[in-house]
Amino acid sequence: MATLVDRGYLTKDRQDRYHMPPSMRARWATDDVGQLLVASHPPMRALNERLQETVILGVLDRHFQVRVLSKLASPQEVRYDADASIPRPAYCTAMGRVLLAHRPKHE
């Protein structure tokens, strides 16, 4: 992470949390995922601060796996944390089940 901070891809706040700087967010905003990340950050931050719980943004991929796009960890010592590098079968996660429940019936 230090390398990403040194190169300007991330910033680190006083609570040792990493964020994408506005200059990088503008680059990401040119695609659908980037637009989703930019649009979702303020409500995710508000939920995280209000509830003091981990907030996760995920999507269902074409193989019906949940992919974590963004997460804001709870400041509490005991907290849930999802590994963003590992896609999970949708039926195995609460988020996946919600996403599956709202898919068209033919899928």
GROMACS .gro file of N, CA and C in nm, residues 42-83:
model
  126
   42PRO      N    1  -2.015   0.834  -0.104
   42PRO     CA    2  -2.078   0.916   0.001
   42PRO      C    3  -2.182   0.841   0.085
   43PRO      N    4  -2.276   0.765   0.024
   43PRO     CA    5  -2.371   0.693   0.110
   43PRO      C    6  -2.305   0.580   0.190
   44MET      N    7  -2.202   0.518   0.132
   44MET     CA    8  -2.131   0.415   0.208
   44MET      C    9  -2.062   0.476   0.329
   45ARG      N   10  -1.998   0.590   0.310
   45ARG     CA   11  -1.929   0.659   0.420
   45ARG      C   12  -2.031   0.699   0.527
   46ALA      N   13  -2.146   0.751   0.486
   46ALA     CA   14  -2.249   0.793   0.582
   46ALA      C   15  -2.298   0.674   0.664
   47LEU      N   16  -2.322   0.561   0.599
   47LEU     CA   17  -2.365   0.440   0.671
   47LEU      C   18  -2.257   0.393   0.768
   48ASN      N   19  -2.133   0.390   0.720
   48ASN     CA   20  -2.020   0.346   0.801
   48ASN      C   21  -2.007   0.432   0.927
   49GLU      N   22  -2.017   0.562   0.911
   49GLU     CA   23  -2.003   0.653   1.025
   49GLU      C   24  -2.123   0.645   1.119
   50ARG      N   25  -2.242   0.633   1.062
   50ARG     CA   26  -2.363   0.631   1.145
   50ARG      C   27  -2.376   0.500   1.223
   51LEU      N   28  -2.352   0.386   1.155
   51LEU     CA   29  -2.372   0.256   1.217
   51LEU      C   30  -2.248   0.200   1.284
   52GLN      N   31  -2.131   0.256   1.249
   52GLN     CA   32  -2.004   0.205   1.301
   52GLN      C   33  -1.985   0.057   1.266
   53GLU      N   34  -2.034   0.019   1.149
   53GLU     CA   35  -2.022  -0.118   1.100
   53GLU      C   36  -1.956  -0.117   0.962
   54THR      N   37  -1.908  -0.233   0.921
   54THR     CA   38  -1.847  -0.248   0.789
   54THR      C   39  -1.954  -0.233   0.682
   55VAL      N   40  -1.923  -0.160   0.576
   55VAL     CA   41  -2.014  -0.141   0.463
   55VAL      C   42  -1.943  -0.192   0.339
   56ILE      N   43  -2.012  -0.278   0.264
   56ILE     CA   44  -1.951  -0.342   0.147
   56ILE      C   45  -2.037  -0.320   0.024
   57LEU      N   46  -1.972  -0.286  -0.086
   57LEU     CA   47  -2.038  -0.275  -0.216
   57LEU      C   48  -1.991  -0.391  -0.301
   58GLY      N   49  -2.085  -0.470  -0.349
   58GLY     CA   50  -2.051  -0.583  -0.433
   58GLY      C   51  -2.145  -0.593  -0.552
   59VAL      N   52  -2.101  -0.666  -0.651
   59VAL     CA   53  -2.183  -0.689  -0.771
   59VAL      C   54  -2.184  -0.838  -0.802
   60LEU      N   55  -2.285  -0.875  -0.877
   60LEU     CA   56  -2.298  -1.012  -0.923
   60LEU      C   57  -2.237  -1.020  -1.062
   61ASP      N   58  -2.139  -1.109  -1.081
   61ASP     CA   59  -2.078  -1.120  -1.213
   61ASP      C   60  -2.155  -1.219  -1.300
   62ARG      N   61  -2.110  -1.239  -1.421
   62ARG     CA   62  -2.183  -1.324  -1.516
   62ARG      C   63  -2.182  -1.472  -1.476
   63HIS      N   64  -2.095  -1.508  -1.383
   63HIS     CA   65  -2.089  -1.647  -1.334
   63HIS      C   66  -2.164  -1.662  -1.201
   64PHE      N   67  -2.244  -1.561  -1.168
   64PHE     CA   68  -2.322  -1.558  -1.044
   64PHE      C   69  -2.231  -1.569  -0.921
   65GLN      N   70  -2.122  -1.495  -0.926
   65GLN     CA   71  -2.031  -1.482  -0.813
   65GLN      C   72  -2.037  -1.337  -0.766
   66VAL      N   73  -2.027  -1.318  -0.635
   66VAL     CA   74  -2.025  -1.184  -0.579
   66VAL      C   75  -1.881  -1.134  -0.579
   67ARG      N   76  -1.862  -1.017  -0.637
   67ARG     CA   77  -1.730  -0.952  -0.638
   67ARG      C   78  -1.740  -0.823  -0.557
   68VAL      N   79  -1.653  -0.811  -0.460
   68VAL     CA   80  -1.650  -0.692  -0.376
   68VAL      C   81  -1.576  -0.582  -0.452
   69LEU      N   82  -1.643  -0.469  -0.470
   69LEU     CA   83  -1.583  -0.355  -0.539
   69LEU      C   84  -1.524  -0.254  -0.442
   70SER      N   85  -1.588  -0.239  -0.328
   70SER     CA   86  -1.544  -0.139  -0.232
   70SER      C   87  -1.591  -0.180  -0.093
   71LYS      N   88  -1.514  -0.143   0.007
   71LYS     CA   89  -1.557  -0.169   0.144
   71LYS      C   90  -1.499  -0.063   0.236
   72LEU      N   91  -1.575  -0.033   0.339
   72LEU     CA   92  -1.532   0.058   0.445
   72LEU      C   93  -1.544  -0.021   0.574
   73ALA      N   94  -1.432  -0.049   0.637
   73ALA     CA   95  -1.430  -0.133   0.757
   73ALA      C   96  -1.483  -0.058   0.878
   74SER      N   97  -1.545  -0.133   0.966
   74SER     CA   98  -1.593  -0.079   1.092
   74SER      C   99  -1.474  -0.036   1.177
   75PRO      N  100  -1.490   0.071   1.254
   75PRO     CA  101  -1.383   0.111   1.345
   75PRO      C  102  -1.379   0.027   1.472
   76GLN      N  103  -1.479  -0.060   1.491
   76GLN     CA  104  -1.485  -0.142   1.611
   76GLN      C  105  -1.380  -0.253   1.606
   77GLU      N  106  -1.337  -0.298   1.724
   77GLU     CA  107  -1.235  -0.403   1.728
   77GLU      C  108  -1.287  -0.535   1.673
   78VAL      N  109  -1.411  -0.568   1.705
   78VAL     CA  110  -1.472  -0.690   1.652
   78VAL      C  111  -1.558  -0.647   1.534
   79ARG      N  112  -1.522  -0.693   1.414
   79ARG     CA  113  -1.591  -0.648   1.294
   79ARG      C  114  -1.583  -0.754   1.186
   80TYR      N  115  -1.673  -0.742   1.089
   80TYR     CA  116  -1.672  -0.828   0.972
   80TYR      C  117  -1.584  -0.763   0.866
   81ASP      N  118  -1.507  -0.845   0.797
   81ASP     CA  119  -1.424  -0.794   0.688
   81ASP      C  120  -1.425  -0.896   0.575
   82ALA      N  121  -1.454  -0.851   0.455
   82ALA     CA  122  -1.459  -0.940   0.338
   82ALA      C  123  -1.331  -0.924   0.258
   83ASP      N  124  -1.275  -1.035   0.214
   83ASP     CA  125  -1.157  -1.032   0.128
   83ASP      C  126  -1.202  -0.997  -0.013
   0.00000   0.00000   0.00000
